[in-house]
PDB file of C-alpha atoms in Angstrom:
ATOM      1  CA  UNK A  96      64.294  -1.587-128.334  1.00 79.00           C
ATOM      2  CA  UNK A  97      65.424  -4.547-125.479  1.00 83.00           C
ATOM      3  CA  UNK A  98      62.953  -2.302-122.907  1.00 84.00           C
ATOM      4  CA  UNK A  99      60.152  -2.740-125.474  1.00 84.00           C
ATOM      5  CA  UNK A 100      60.602  -6.333-126.054  1.00 79.00           C
ATOM      6  CA  UNK A 101      60.255  -6.361-122.133  1.00 78.00           C
ATOM      7  CA  UNK A 102      57.003  -4.169-121.976  1.00 80.00           C
ATOM      8  CA  UNK A 103      55.761  -6.534-124.575  1.00 77.00           C
ATOM      9  CA  UNK A 104      56.578  -9.784-122.417  1.00 73.00           C
ATOM     10  CA  UNK A 105      55.104  -8.462-119.720  1.00 72.00           C
ATOM     11  CA  UNK A 106      51.736  -7.083-121.213  1.00 72.00           C
ATOM     12  CA  UNK A 107      51.660 -10.735-122.520  1.00 73.00           C
ATOM     13  CA  UNK A 108      52.160 -12.495-119.878  1.00 68.00           C
ATOM     14  CA  UNK A 109      50.274 -10.190-117.733  1.00 67.00           C
ATOM     15  CA  UNK A 110      47.191 -10.849-120.294  1.00 71.00           C
ATOM     16  CA  UNK A 111      47.285 -13.782-120.759  1.00 73.00           C
ATOM     17  CA  UNK A 112      49.271 -15.932-118.108  1.00 71.00           C
ATOM     18  CA  UNK A 113      48.466 -19.447-119.726  1.00 71.00           C
ATOM     19  CA  UNK A 114      50.883 -18.872-121.601  1.00 72.00           C
ATOM     20  CA  UNK A 115      54.110 -18.259-119.237  1.00 73.00           C
ATOM     21  CA  UNK A 116      52.632 -21.860-117.573  1.00 73.00           C
ATOM     22  CA  UNK A 117      53.130 -23.699-121.339  1.00 75.00           C
ATOM     23  CA  UNK A 118      56.613 -21.983-121.730  1.00 78.00           C
ATOM     24  CA  UNK A 119      57.368 -23.090-118.509  1.00 76.00           C
ATOM     25  CA  UNK A 120      56.011 -26.930-118.419  1.00 75.00           C
ATOM     26  CA  UNK A 121      58.170 -27.271-122.240  1.00 78.00           C
ATOM     27  CA  UNK A 122      61.194 -25.407-121.069  1.00 81.00           C
ATOM     28  CA  UNK A 123      61.213 -27.850-118.059  1.00 78.00           C
ATOM     29  CA  UNK A 124      60.166 -31.196-120.475  1.00 77.00           C
ATOM     30  CA  UNK A 125      62.609 -29.984-122.711  1.00 81.00           C
ATOM     31  CA  UNK A 126      65.598 -29.480-120.500  1.00 82.00           C
ATOM     32  CA  UNK A 127      64.598 -33.068-118.920  1.00 77.00           C
ATOM     33  CA  UNK A 128      64.232 -35.248-122.270  1.00 76.00           C
ATOM     34  CA  UNK A 129      67.858 -33.006-123.369  1.00 80.00           C
ATOM     35  CA  UNK A 130      69.686 -34.593-120.261  1.00 77.00           C
ATOM     36  CA  UNK A 131      68.271 -37.982-120.956  1.00 73.00           C
ATOM     37  CA  UNK A 132      68.941 -37.981-125.163  1.00 75.00           C
ATOM     38  CA  UNK A 133      72.762 -36.961-123.397  1.00 76.00           C
ATOM     39  CA  UNK A 134      72.554 -39.850-121.007  1.00 72.00           C
ATOM     40  CA  UNK A 135      71.869 -41.772-123.620  1.00 71.00           C
ATOM     41  CA  UNK A 136      74.513 -40.897-126.281  1.00 72.00           C
ATOM     42  CA  UNK A 137      77.186 -41.182-123.398  1.00 74.00           C
ATOM     43  CA  UNK A 138      75.868 -44.747-122.297  1.00 72.00           C
ATOM     44  CA  UNK A 139      75.519 -43.465-118.413  1.00 65.00           C
ATOM     45  CA  UNK A 140      72.343 -44.672-118.149  1.00 61.00           C
ATOM     46  CA  UNK A 141      71.116 -46.983-115.790  1.00 62.00           C
ATOM     47  CA  UNK A 142      67.313 -48.911-114.824  1.00 58.00           C
ATOM     48  CA  UNK A 143      66.956 -45.912-112.578  1.00 62.00           C
ATOM     49  CA  UNK A 144      67.896 -43.162-114.589  1.00 60.00           C
ATOM     50  CA  UNK A 145      64.834 -43.848-116.915  1.00 59.00           C
ATOM     51  CA  UNK A 146      62.735 -43.109-114.210  1.00 60.00           C
ATOM     52  CA  UNK A 147      64.564 -40.105-113.071  1.00 62.00           C
ATOM     53  CA  UNK A 148      64.042 -38.387-116.053  1.00 61.00           C
ATOM     54  CA  UNK A 149      60.769 -39.903-117.148  1.00 62.00           C
ATOM     55  CA  UNK A 150      59.111 -38.925-114.055  1.00 65.00           C
ATOM     56  CA  UNK A 151      58.937 -35.110-115.304  1.00 66.00           C
ATOM     57  CA  UNK A 152      55.517 -36.187-116.824  1.00 69.00           C
ATOM     58  CA  UNK A 153      54.229 -36.457-113.726  1.00 72.00           C
ATOM     59  CA  UNK A 154      56.476 -32.746-112.700  1.00 71.00           C
ATOM     60  CA  UNK A 155      54.957 -31.326-115.654  1.00 72.00           C
ATOM     61  CA  UNK A 156      50.987 -32.826-114.636  1.00 75.00           C
ATOM     62  CA  UNK A 157      51.758 -31.167-111.346  1.00 77.00           C
ATOM     63  CA  UNK A 158      52.828 -28.508-112.722  1.00 74.00           C
ATOM     64  CA  UNK A 159      49.999 -27.483-115.125  1.00 74.00           C
ATOM     65  CA  UNK A 160      47.290 -28.818-113.004  1.00 79.00           C
ATOM     66  CA  UNK A 161      49.319 -25.820-110.492  1.00 77.00           C
ATOM     67  CA  UNK A 162      49.025 -23.321-112.869  1.00 77.00           C
ATOM     68  CA  UNK A 163      45.106 -24.208-113.895  1.00 78.00           C
ATOM     69  CA  UNK A 164      44.240 -24.075-110.472  1.00 81.00           C
ATOM     70  CA  UNK A 165      45.597 -20.464-109.837  1.00 79.00           C
ATOM     71  CA  UNK A 166      44.472 -19.362-113.530  1.00 78.00           C
ATOM     72  CA  UNK A 167      41.229 -20.757-111.819  1.00 81.00           C
ATOM     73  CA  UNK A 168      41.387 -19.521-108.448  1.00 83.00           C
ATOM     74  CA  UNK A 169      42.798 -15.755-110.716  1.00 81.00           C
ATOM     75  CA  UNK A 170      39.430 -15.830-112.865  1.00 84.00           C
ATOM     76  CA  UNK A 171      37.216 -16.694-109.638  1.00 87.00           C
ATOM     77  CA  UNK A 172      38.650 -13.696-107.378  1.00 85.00           C
ATOM     78  CA  UNK A 173      38.102 -11.425-111.112  1.00 87.00           C
ATOM     79  CA  UNK A 174      34.700 -12.321-111.377  1.00 91.00           C
ATOM     80  CA  UNK A 175      33.807 -11.539-107.550  1.00 91.00           C
ATOM     81  CA  UNK A 176      36.169  -8.128-107.522  1.00 92.00           C
ATOM     82  CA  UNK A 177      33.599  -7.540-111.198  1.00 93.00           C
ATOM     83  CA  UNK A 178      30.500  -8.838-109.028  1.00 95.00           C
ATOM     84  CA  UNK A 179      31.341  -6.977-105.856  1.00 95.00           C
ATOM     85  CA  UNK A 180      32.209  -3.527-107.905  1.00 95.00           C
ATOM     86  CA  UNK A 181      28.629  -4.105-110.375  1.00 96.00           C
ATOM     87  CA  UNK A 182      26.660  -4.774-106.988  1.00 95.00           C
ATOM     88  CA  UNK A 183      28.556  -1.343-104.832  1.00 96.00           C
ATOM     89  CA  UNK A 184      27.345   0.741-108.517  1.00 96.00           C
ATOM     90  CA  UNK A 185      23.713  -0.678-108.131  1.00 95.00           C
ATOM     91  CA  UNK A 186      23.737   0.464-104.094  1.00 94.00           C
ATOM     92  CA  UNK A 187      25.047   3.810-104.867  1.00 95.00           C
ATOM     93  CA  UNK A 188      22.798   4.023-107.858  1.00 95.00           C
ATOM     94  CA  UNK A 189      19.865   2.669-105.910  1.00 92.00           C
ATOM     95  CA  UNK A 190      20.294   5.479-102.766  1.00 92.00           C
ATOM     96  CA  UNK A 191      20.983   8.548-105.168  1.00 92.00           C
ATOM     97  CA  UNK A 192      17.388   7.256-106.589  1.00 90.00           C
ATOM     98  CA  UNK A 193      16.091   7.182-103.433  1.00 85.00           C
ATOM     99  CA  UNK A 194      17.023  10.570-102.519  1.00 86.00           C
ATOM    100  CA  UNK A 195      15.641  11.797-105.458  1.00 88.00           C
ATOM    101  CA  UNK A 196      12.108  10.240-105.442  1.00 83.00           C
ATOM    102  CA  UNK A 197      12.606  11.867-101.543  1.00 82.00           C
ATOM    103  CA  UNK A 198      13.796  15.292-102.555  1.00 85.00           C
ATOM    104  CA  UNK A 199      10.785  14.975-105.446  1.00 83.00           C
ATOM    105  CA  UNK A 200       8.446  14.040-103.078  1.00 79.00           C
ATOM    106  CA  UNK A 201       8.982  16.491-100.850  1.00 81.00           C
ATOM    107  CA  UNK A 202       9.014  19.387-103.283  1.00 84.00           C
ATOM    108  CA  UNK A 203       5.551  17.985-105.133  1.00 80.00           C
ATOM    109  CA  UNK A 204       3.948  18.110-101.230  1.00 79.00           C
ATOM    110  CA  UNK A 205       5.483  21.795-101.139  1.00 81.00           C
ATOM    111  CA  UNK A 206       4.056  22.444-104.849  1.00 82.00           C
ATOM    112  CA  UNK A 207       0.697  21.125-103.890  1.00 81.00           C
ATOM    113  CA  UNK A 208      -0.089  22.134-100.369  1.00 80.00           C
ATOM    114  CA  UNK A 209       0.658  25.852-100.516  1.00 83.00           C
ATOM    115  CA  UNK A 210      -2.346  26.183-103.332  1.00 83.00           C
ATOM    116  CA  UNK A 211      -4.357  23.640-101.338  1.00 82.00           C
ATOM    117  CA  UNK A 212      -3.697  26.011 -98.244  1.00 83.00           C
ATOM    118  CA  UNK A 213      -5.023  28.400-100.194  1.00 83.00           C
ATOM    119  CA  UNK A 214      -7.904  27.488-101.285  1.00 83.00           C
ATOM    120  CA  UNK A 215      -9.643  25.851 -98.118  1.00 83.00           C
ATOM    121  CA  UNK A 216      -8.889  29.387 -96.743  1.00 84.00           C
ATOM    122  CA  UNK A 217     -10.823  31.069 -99.151  1.00 82.00           C
ATOM    123  CA  UNK A 218     -13.276  28.301 -99.238  1.00 82.00           C
ATOM    124  CA  UNK A 219     -13.330  29.695 -95.451  1.00 83.00           C
ATOM    125  CA  UNK A 220     -13.258  33.431 -96.056  1.00 82.00           C
ATOM    126  CA  UNK A 221     -16.275  32.837 -98.468  1.00 81.00           C
ATOM    127  CA  UNK A 222     -18.244  31.164 -96.057  1.00 79.00           C
ATOM    128  CA  UNK A 223     -17.667  33.568 -93.556  1.00 80.00           C
ATOM    129  CA  UNK A 224     -18.825  36.335 -96.034  1.00 78.00           C
ATOM    130  CA  UNK A 225     -21.709  34.742 -97.260  1.00 74.00           C
ATOM    131  CA  UNK A 226     -23.775  33.099 -94.309  1.00 72.00           C
ATOM    132  CA  UNK A 227     -26.918  34.291 -95.072  1.00 67.00           C
ATOM    133  CA  UNK A 228     -27.147  31.622 -97.331  1.00 61.00           C
ATOM    134  CA  UNK A 229     -28.028  32.124-101.266  1.00 65.00           C
ATOM    135  CA  UNK A 230     -26.871  28.654-102.198  1.00 69.00           C
ATOM    136  CA  UNK A 231     -23.383  29.149-101.896  1.00 71.00           C
ATOM    137  CA  UNK A 232     -22.945  27.348 -98.388  1.00 72.00           C
ATOM    138  CA  UNK A 233     -23.783  24.471-100.673  1.00 73.00           C
ATOM    139  CA  UNK A 234     -21.665  24.992-102.995  1.00 76.00           C
ATOM    140  CA  UNK A 235     -18.440  25.437-101.064  1.00 77.00           C
ATOM    141  CA  UNK A 236     -19.331  23.020 -99.138  1.00 79.00           C
ATOM    142  CA  UNK A 237     -18.755  21.110-101.693  1.00 81.00           C
ATOM    143  CA  UNK A 238     -15.382  22.506-102.862  1.00 81.00           C
ATOM    144  CA  UNK A 239     -14.015  21.655 -99.029  1.00 81.00           C
ATOM    145  CA  UNK A 240     -15.205  17.986 -98.789  1.00 84.00           C
ATOM    146  CA  UNK A 241     -13.326  18.263-103.069  1.00 83.00           C
ATOM    147  CA  UNK A 242      -9.965  19.851-100.946  1.00 83.00           C
ATOM    148  CA  UNK A 243     -10.467  17.511 -98.340  1.00 84.00           C
ATOM    149  CA  UNK A 244     -10.649  14.686-100.994  1.00 84.00           C
ATOM    150  CA  UNK A 245      -7.655  15.851-102.157  1.00 82.00           C
ATOM    151  CA  UNK A 246      -5.904  16.356 -98.924  1.00 81.00           C
ATOM    152  CA  UNK A 247      -6.506  12.388 -97.772  1.00 83.00           C
ATOM    153  CA  UNK A 248      -4.751  11.220-101.226  1.00 81.00           C
ATOM    154  CA  UNK A 249      -1.750  13.446-100.436  1.00 79.00           C
ATOM    155  CA  UNK A 250      -1.076  12.431 -97.226  1.00 78.00           C
ATOM    156  CA  UNK A 251      -1.962   8.401 -98.192  1.00 79.00           C
ATOM    157  CA  UNK A 252       1.133   9.244-100.681  1.00 75.00           C
ATOM    158  CA  UNK A 253       3.262  11.044 -98.655  1.00 73.00           C
ATOM    159  CA  UNK A 254       3.149   7.823 -95.744  1.00 75.00           C
ATOM    160  CA  UNK A 255       4.126   5.401 -98.830  1.00 72.00           C
ATOM    161  CA  UNK A 256       7.027   7.689 -99.239  1.00 66.00           C
ATOM    162  CA  UNK A 257       7.963   7.796 -96.706  1.00 66.00           C
ATOM    163  CA  UNK A 258       7.582   3.911 -96.210  1.00 61.00           C
ATOM    164  CA  UNK A 259      10.397   3.830 -99.333  1.00 55.00           C
ATOM    165  CA  UNK A 260      12.946   5.592 -97.611  1.00 53.00           C
TER     166      UNK A 260
END
């Protein structure tokens, strides 16, 4: 039972430190006021006792100010840490995306260059077999020109993808 109560108080203080600050400030004020009234009842008051007891207002303000500053610092450090973790996560995610992009472009390069190389090889082979003309030379030249266009476009794409890395 006491352990549960202690855990509840501990969790509350960790989660809401302003509650602890309020309790400390008002307990201090309560004891100072209690002492003042005890001295008043016993008629042991002098003019300096009044200042001695009610300087507690100044100390209460100072204590409250310190707790506010501590809480503000804690909040700033929490936000800074949270921002740092978010940025770190985003950096890891961006690095993963770049690696995936690089892998994808390399795979795309392989998948596209193989058929282009085969087609270019067949164009050269057919051109060598049909040197006499038949009108196939012009068609083969057109196919070769289109394949070279595709190759230039892909080379530009690959060079731009390397610039991203």
